[in-house]
PDB file of C-alpha atoms in Angstrom:
ATOM      1  CA  UNK A   1     -11.946  12.674  -7.970  1.00 42.00           C
ATOM      2  CA  UNK A   2      -9.672  16.089  -6.980  1.00 45.00           C
ATOM      3  CA  UNK A   3      -6.951  16.751  -9.344  1.00 43.00           C
ATOM      4  CA  UNK A   4      -3.127  16.871  -8.788  1.00 43.00           C
ATOM      5  CA  UNK A   5      -3.089  19.996  -6.202  1.00 47.00           C
ATOM      6  CA  UNK A   6       0.270  21.546  -5.661  1.00 48.00           C
ATOM      7  CA  UNK A   7      -0.107  24.418  -2.929  1.00 45.00           C
ATOM      8  CA  UNK A   8       3.082  25.948  -3.745  1.00 42.00           C
ATOM      9  CA  UNK A   9       1.027  27.503  -6.501  1.00 42.00           C
ATOM     10  CA  UNK A  10      -2.327  28.485  -5.316  1.00 48.00           C
ATOM     11  CA  UNK A  11      -3.570  29.418  -1.878  1.00 69.00           C
ATOM     12  CA  UNK A  12      -6.330  27.002  -1.816  1.00 80.00           C
ATOM     13  CA  UNK A  13      -5.636  23.636  -2.928  1.00 82.00           C
ATOM     14  CA  UNK A  14      -7.741  21.169  -4.694  1.00 88.00           C
ATOM     15  CA  UNK A  15      -9.062  18.907  -2.307  1.00 91.00           C
ATOM     16  CA  UNK A  16     -11.936  16.015  -2.565  1.00 90.00           C
ATOM     17  CA  UNK A  17     -14.396  16.276   0.245  1.00 93.00           C
ATOM     18  CA  UNK A  18     -16.118  12.950   2.061  1.00 92.00           C
ATOM     19  CA  UNK A  19     -18.439  13.171   4.147  1.00 93.00           C
ATOM     20  CA  UNK A  20     -19.422  10.767   6.784  1.00 91.00           C
ATOM     21  CA  UNK A  21     -20.904  10.587  10.506  1.00 88.00           C
ATOM     22  CA  UNK A  22     -17.454  10.870  11.910  1.00 90.00           C
ATOM     23  CA  UNK A  23     -17.062  13.722  14.554  1.00 90.00           C
ATOM     24  CA  UNK A  24     -14.074  15.430  13.491  1.00 92.00           C
ATOM     25  CA  UNK A  25     -12.227  16.931  10.432  1.00 92.00           C
ATOM     26  CA  UNK A  26      -9.133  14.693   9.092  1.00 91.00           C
ATOM     27  CA  UNK A  27      -7.007  15.582   6.229  1.00 89.00           C
ATOM     28  CA  UNK A  28      -5.100  12.976   3.812  1.00 83.00           C
ATOM     29  CA  UNK A  29      -2.691  13.520   1.299  1.00 81.00           C
ATOM     30  CA  UNK A  30      -2.603  10.585  -0.907  1.00 77.00           C
ATOM     31  CA  UNK A  31       0.827   9.637  -2.310  1.00 71.00           C
ATOM     32  CA  UNK A  32      -0.185  11.221  -5.920  1.00 75.00           C
ATOM     33  CA  UNK A  33      -0.215  14.490  -4.157  1.00 80.00           C
ATOM     34  CA  UNK A  34      -3.869  14.731  -4.048  1.00 84.00           C
ATOM     35  CA  UNK A  35      -5.957  16.022  -1.141  1.00 89.00           C
ATOM     36  CA  UNK A  36      -8.793  14.760   0.766  1.00 89.00           C
ATOM     37  CA  UNK A  37     -10.747  15.746   3.410  1.00 93.00           C
ATOM     38  CA  UNK A  38     -13.080  13.786   5.727  1.00 92.00           C
ATOM     39  CA  UNK A  39     -15.644  15.794   7.608  1.00 94.00           C
ATOM     40  CA  UNK A  40     -18.649  15.344   9.640  1.00 94.00           C
ATOM     41  CA  UNK A  41     -21.658  16.380   7.842  1.00 94.00           C
ATOM     42  CA  UNK A  42     -22.675  19.559   9.838  1.00 94.00           C
ATOM     43  CA  UNK A  43     -19.173  21.184   9.066  1.00 94.00           C
ATOM     44  CA  UNK A  44     -19.577  23.905   6.483  1.00 95.00           C
ATOM     45  CA  UNK A  45     -16.951  24.800   3.479  1.00 93.00           C
ATOM     46  CA  UNK A  46     -15.552  28.092   5.342  1.00 93.00           C
ATOM     47  CA  UNK A  47     -14.573  25.992   8.361  1.00 94.00           C
ATOM     48  CA  UNK A  48     -12.975  23.187   6.176  1.00 94.00           C
ATOM     49  CA  UNK A  49     -10.781  25.734   3.922  1.00 93.00           C
ATOM     50  CA  UNK A  50      -9.966  27.520   7.428  1.00 93.00           C
ATOM     51  CA  UNK A  51      -8.568  23.482   8.296  1.00 93.00           C
ATOM     52  CA  UNK A  52      -6.621  23.503   5.068  1.00 93.00           C
ATOM     53  CA  UNK A  53      -5.276  27.064   5.718  1.00 91.00           C
ATOM     54  CA  UNK A  54      -3.716  26.149   9.014  1.00 92.00           C
ATOM     55  CA  UNK A  55      -2.375  22.859   7.565  1.00 91.00           C
ATOM     56  CA  UNK A  56      -0.810  24.251   4.434  1.00 91.00           C
ATOM     57  CA  UNK A  57       2.932  23.613   5.455  1.00 90.00           C
ATOM     58  CA  UNK A  58       2.457  20.271   6.559  1.00 87.00           C
ATOM     59  CA  UNK A  59       0.189  19.329   3.271  1.00 88.00           C
ATOM     60  CA  UNK A  60       3.135  20.912   1.238  1.00 87.00           C
ATOM     61  CA  UNK A  61       5.700  18.749   3.204  1.00 82.00           C
ATOM     62  CA  UNK A  62       3.957  15.853   2.519  1.00 78.00           C
ATOM     63  CA  UNK A  63       3.311  16.456  -1.641  1.00 80.00           C
ATOM     64  CA  UNK A  64       7.297  16.754  -1.717  1.00 78.00           C
ATOM     65  CA  UNK A  65       8.032  13.444  -0.006  1.00 71.00           C
ATOM     66  CA  UNK A  66       5.158  11.849  -2.137  1.00 70.00           C
ATOM     67  CA  UNK A  67       8.046  13.009  -4.866  1.00 69.00           C
ATOM     68  CA  UNK A  68      10.469  10.253  -3.563  1.00 70.00           C
ATOM     69  CA  UNK A  69       7.622   7.562  -3.986  1.00 76.00           C
ATOM     70  CA  UNK A  70       7.021   4.930  -6.713  1.00 81.00           C
ATOM     71  CA  UNK A  71       3.519   4.156  -8.395  1.00 80.00           C
ATOM     72  CA  UNK A  72       2.987   0.570  -8.972  1.00 85.00           C
ATOM     73  CA  UNK A  73       0.748   0.047 -12.258  1.00 82.00           C
ATOM     74  CA  UNK A  74      -1.928  -2.908 -12.699  1.00 82.00           C
ATOM     75  CA  UNK A  75      -0.374  -6.037 -14.780  1.00 84.00           C
ATOM     76  CA  UNK A  76      -1.536  -6.273 -18.367  1.00 84.00           C
ATOM     77  CA  UNK A  77      -3.023  -9.636 -18.572  1.00 86.00           C
ATOM     78  CA  UNK A  78       0.154 -10.766 -20.594  1.00 85.00           C
ATOM     79  CA  UNK A  79       2.021 -10.638 -17.345  1.00 89.00           C
ATOM     80  CA  UNK A  80      -0.370 -11.725 -14.642  1.00 91.00           C
ATOM     81  CA  UNK A  81       0.297 -15.249 -14.871  1.00 93.00           C
ATOM     82  CA  UNK A  82       3.421 -14.952 -14.661  1.00 94.00           C
ATOM     83  CA  UNK A  83       3.409 -12.655 -11.791  1.00 95.00           C
ATOM     84  CA  UNK A  84       0.866 -15.162  -9.854  1.00 96.00           C
ATOM     85  CA  UNK A  85       3.287 -18.103 -10.254  1.00 96.00           C
ATOM     86  CA  UNK A  86       6.306 -16.090  -9.255  1.00 97.00           C
ATOM     87  CA  UNK A  87       4.492 -15.347  -5.953  1.00 97.00           C
ATOM     88  CA  UNK A  88       3.008 -18.690  -5.610  1.00 98.00           C
ATOM     89  CA  UNK A  89       6.441 -20.122  -5.900  1.00 98.00           C
ATOM     90  CA  UNK A  90       7.755 -17.766  -3.194  1.00 98.00           C
ATOM     91  CA  UNK A  91       4.877 -18.032  -0.660  1.00 98.00           C
ATOM     92  CA  UNK A  92       5.725 -22.051  -0.693  1.00 98.00           C
ATOM     93  CA  UNK A  93       9.219 -21.607  -0.346  1.00 98.00           C
ATOM     94  CA  UNK A  94       8.817 -19.354   2.624  1.00 98.00           C
ATOM     95  CA  UNK A  95       6.503 -21.726   4.124  1.00 98.00           C
ATOM     96  CA  UNK A  96       9.081 -24.410   3.885  1.00 98.00           C
ATOM     97  CA  UNK A  97      12.061 -21.913   4.918  1.00 97.00           C
ATOM     98  CA  UNK A  98      10.154 -20.514   8.204  1.00 97.00           C
ATOM     99  CA  UNK A  99       7.446 -23.511   8.893  1.00 97.00           C
ATOM    100  CA  UNK A 100       4.531 -21.290   8.437  1.00 97.00           C
ATOM    101  CA  UNK A 101       1.291 -22.122   9.302  1.00 95.00           C
ATOM    102  CA  UNK A 102      -1.014 -22.883   6.594  1.00 96.00           C
ATOM    103  CA  UNK A 103      -4.126 -20.301   5.415  1.00 97.00           C
ATOM    104  CA  UNK A 104      -7.351 -21.936   4.335  1.00 96.00           C
ATOM    105  CA  UNK A 105      -6.929 -20.377   1.014  1.00 97.00           C
ATOM    106  CA  UNK A 106      -4.441 -18.334  -0.734  1.00 97.00           C
ATOM    107  CA  UNK A 107      -5.503 -15.766  -3.149  1.00 97.00           C
ATOM    108  CA  UNK A 108      -3.281 -13.677  -5.982  1.00 97.00           C
ATOM    109  CA  UNK A 109      -5.491 -10.733  -7.171  1.00 93.00           C
ATOM    110  CA  UNK A 110      -5.251  -7.013  -8.220  1.00 90.00           C
ATOM    111  CA  UNK A 111      -6.033  -5.242  -4.938  1.00 88.00           C
ATOM    112  CA  UNK A 112      -6.402  -1.353  -5.218  1.00 80.00           C
ATOM    113  CA  UNK A 113      -5.347  -0.215  -2.240  1.00 80.00           C
ATOM    114  CA  UNK A 114      -3.469  -2.786  -0.291  1.00 90.00           C
ATOM    115  CA  UNK A 115      -0.563  -5.408  -0.714  1.00 96.00           C
ATOM    116  CA  UNK A 116      -2.396  -7.721   1.032  1.00 97.00           C
ATOM    117  CA  UNK A 117      -4.707  -8.782   3.655  1.00 96.00           C
ATOM    118  CA  UNK A 118      -5.447 -11.621   5.915  1.00 97.00           C
ATOM    119  CA  UNK A 119      -9.051 -12.290   6.920  1.00 96.00           C
ATOM    120  CA  UNK A 120     -10.599 -13.877  10.539  1.00 96.00           C
ATOM    121  CA  UNK A 121     -11.175 -16.776   8.346  1.00 96.00           C
ATOM    122  CA  UNK A 122      -7.839 -17.366   7.725  1.00 96.00           C
ATOM    123  CA  UNK A 123      -8.055 -16.827   4.050  1.00 97.00           C
ATOM    124  CA  UNK A 124      -4.701 -14.693   2.589  1.00 98.00           C
ATOM    125  CA  UNK A 125      -4.987 -12.069  -0.353  1.00 98.00           C
ATOM    126  CA  UNK A 126      -1.735 -10.972  -1.498  1.00 98.00           C
ATOM    127  CA  UNK A 127      -1.491  -8.329  -4.591  1.00 96.00           C
ATOM    128  CA  UNK A 128      -0.302  -9.292  -7.683  1.00 95.00           C
ATOM    129  CA  UNK A 129       1.510  -6.073  -8.180  1.00 94.00           C
ATOM    130  CA  UNK A 130       3.696  -7.461  -5.102  1.00 96.00           C
ATOM    131  CA  UNK A 131       5.557  -9.257  -8.186  1.00 95.00           C
ATOM    132  CA  UNK A 132       6.894  -5.692  -8.792  1.00 92.00           C
ATOM    133  CA  UNK A 133       8.147  -5.022  -6.135  1.00 94.00           C
ATOM    134  CA  UNK A 134      12.303  -5.732  -4.908  1.00 94.00           C
ATOM    135  CA  UNK A 135      12.400  -9.398  -3.855  1.00 96.00           C
ATOM    136  CA  UNK A 136      12.791  -8.085  -0.094  1.00 97.00           C
ATOM    137  CA  UNK A 137       9.612  -6.406  -0.267  1.00 97.00           C
ATOM    138  CA  UNK A 138       7.638  -9.277  -1.722  1.00 98.00           C
ATOM    139  CA  UNK A 139       9.266 -11.212   1.398  1.00 98.00           C
ATOM    140  CA  UNK A 140       7.904  -8.253   3.491  1.00 98.00           C
ATOM    141  CA  UNK A 141       3.904  -8.579   2.348  1.00 98.00           C
ATOM    142  CA  UNK A 142       4.196 -12.534   2.400  1.00 98.00           C
ATOM    143  CA  UNK A 143       5.248 -12.798   5.793  1.00 99.00           C
ATOM    144  CA  UNK A 144       3.231  -9.838   7.313  1.00 98.00           C
ATOM    145  CA  UNK A 145       0.132 -11.851   6.387  1.00 98.00           C
ATOM    146  CA  UNK A 146       1.001 -15.110   7.488  1.00 98.00           C
ATOM    147  CA  UNK A 147       1.990 -13.214  10.705  1.00 98.00           C
ATOM    148  CA  UNK A 148      -2.072 -12.194  10.963  1.00 98.00           C
ATOM    149  CA  UNK A 149      -2.947 -16.437  10.803  1.00 98.00           C
ATOM    150  CA  UNK A 150      -1.670 -16.071  14.616  1.00 97.00           C
ATOM    151  CA  UNK A 151      -2.351 -12.347  15.222  1.00 98.00           C
ATOM    152  CA  UNK A 152      -5.260 -10.632  13.324  1.00 96.00           C
ATOM    153  CA  UNK A 153      -3.919  -7.328  14.730  1.00 96.00           C
ATOM    154  CA  UNK A 154      -0.953  -4.989  14.526  1.00 95.00           C
ATOM    155  CA  UNK A 155       0.226  -5.383  18.324  1.00 97.00           C
ATOM    156  CA  UNK A 156       3.277  -5.650  19.895  1.00 97.00           C
ATOM    157  CA  UNK A 157       3.203  -9.435  19.635  1.00 98.00           C
ATOM    158  CA  UNK A 158       2.301  -9.456  15.791  1.00 98.00           C
ATOM    159  CA  UNK A 159       5.424  -7.308  15.174  1.00 98.00           C
ATOM    160  CA  UNK A 160       7.920  -9.544  17.479  1.00 98.00           C
ATOM    161  CA  UNK A 161       6.503 -12.548  15.694  1.00 98.00           C
ATOM    162  CA  UNK A 162       7.092 -10.831  12.493  1.00 98.00           C
ATOM    163  CA  UNK A 163      10.843  -9.515  13.579  1.00 98.00           C
ATOM    164  CA  UNK A 164      11.453 -13.221  14.159  1.00 98.00           C
ATOM    165  CA  UNK A 165      11.048 -13.917  10.359  1.00 98.00           C
ATOM    166  CA  UNK A 166      12.801 -10.629   9.202  1.00 98.00           C
ATOM    167  CA  UNK A 167      15.088  -9.087  12.075  1.00 98.00           C
ATOM    168  CA  UNK A 168      15.320  -5.914   9.484  1.00 98.00           C
ATOM    169  CA  UNK A 169      11.625  -5.874   9.668  1.00 97.00           C
ATOM    170  CA  UNK A 170      11.590  -1.718  10.686  1.00 96.00           C
ATOM    171  CA  UNK A 171      13.631  -1.254   7.308  1.00 96.00           C
ATOM    172  CA  UNK A 172      11.391  -3.253   5.348  1.00 97.00           C
ATOM    173  CA  UNK A 173       8.431  -1.708   6.630  1.00 96.00           C
ATOM    174  CA  UNK A 174       9.581   1.982   5.681  1.00 91.00           C
ATOM    175  CA  UNK A 175      10.869   0.981   2.301  1.00 92.00           C
ATOM    176  CA  UNK A 176       7.483  -0.463   1.514  1.00 93.00           C
ATOM    177  CA  UNK A 177       5.760   2.805   2.186  1.00 88.00           C
ATOM    178  CA  UNK A 178       7.557   4.433  -1.001  1.00 87.00           C
ATOM    179  CA  UNK A 179       5.818   2.469  -2.996  1.00 89.00           C
ATOM    180  CA  UNK A 180       1.854   2.603  -3.529  1.00 83.00           C
ATOM    181  CA  UNK A 181      -0.691   0.375  -5.715  1.00 81.00           C
ATOM    182  CA  UNK A 182      -2.184   2.756  -8.668  1.00 72.00           C
ATOM    183  CA  UNK A 183      -5.559   1.624 -10.499  1.00 61.00           C
ATOM    184  CA  UNK A 184      -4.703   2.102 -14.067  1.00 54.00           C
ATOM    185  CA  UNK A 185      -1.613   1.651 -16.358  1.00 50.00           C
ATOM    186  CA  UNK A 186      -0.398   4.798 -18.362  1.00 45.00           C
ATOM    187  CA  UNK A 187       0.448   2.844 -21.344  1.00 44.00           C
ATOM    188  CA  UNK A 188      -0.823  -0.338 -22.480  1.00 43.00           C
ATOM    189  CA  UNK A 189       2.586  -1.092 -24.132  1.00 42.00           C
ATOM    190  CA  UNK A 190       4.959  -0.112 -21.577  1.00 42.00           C
ATOM    191  CA  UNK A 191       8.171  -1.926 -20.130  1.00 45.00           C
ATOM    192  CA  UNK A 192       7.308  -4.727 -18.162  1.00 50.00           C
ATOM    193  CA  UNK A 193       7.354  -4.379 -14.496  1.00 61.00           C
ATOM    194  CA  UNK A 194       8.041  -7.992 -13.406  1.00 58.00           C
ATOM    195  CA  UNK A 195      12.200  -8.638 -12.584  1.00 47.00           C
ATOM    196  CA  UNK A 196      11.953 -12.406 -12.856  1.00 40.00           C
ATOM    197  CA  UNK A 197      15.903 -12.655 -12.181  1.00 37.00           C
ATOM    198  CA  UNK A 198      16.161 -10.334  -9.580  1.00 43.00           C
ATOM    199  CA  UNK A 199      13.366 -12.585  -7.499  1.00 48.00           C
ATOM    200  CA  UNK A 200      15.072 -16.071  -8.039  1.00 46.00           C
ATOM    201  CA  UNK A 201      18.893 -14.478  -6.888  1.00 40.00           C
ATOM    202  CA  UNK A 202      17.592 -14.729  -3.048  1.00 45.00           C
TER     203      UNK A 202
END
């Protein structure tokens, strides 16, 4: 994995190269400021680095924007059970409040890169770390996945349905982009991320 690459201090940033059968070059700046280049197998390093240099200003802008983002670390075992209960309780409240369709199963687990998912078979997964999000964003994730039981895509119809439940869906969608799950904890004995009181005060 590439280390943090601050291109304000070096001409050519450090990057992770991923080759695949894709046809074009693609550039991703992750929330942790690291850079990923996705490339077809036949593109040379020289071409890749020219591609990066042409986009240096864009990379700098993206890295600066990431300074206003908030990592959400995985929960220690002593908090996992509390997080699961909090999320399941809120799921049940929203099902009753909005008369939501019932999924085949609801799983609360530690997802690496997503806040939630919904399978074609109607199985919903919610990232345990959603319990650390502000309450309005926890609701956004839950309702987002439940809408996928009706529309398994992000079509106009999907967003119209979600907006029926959350009139301020655009605002919440923008807010959740400021948070991102990270795979590990920086400290074993840090401040707990759960804010049970804030989730109960709705």
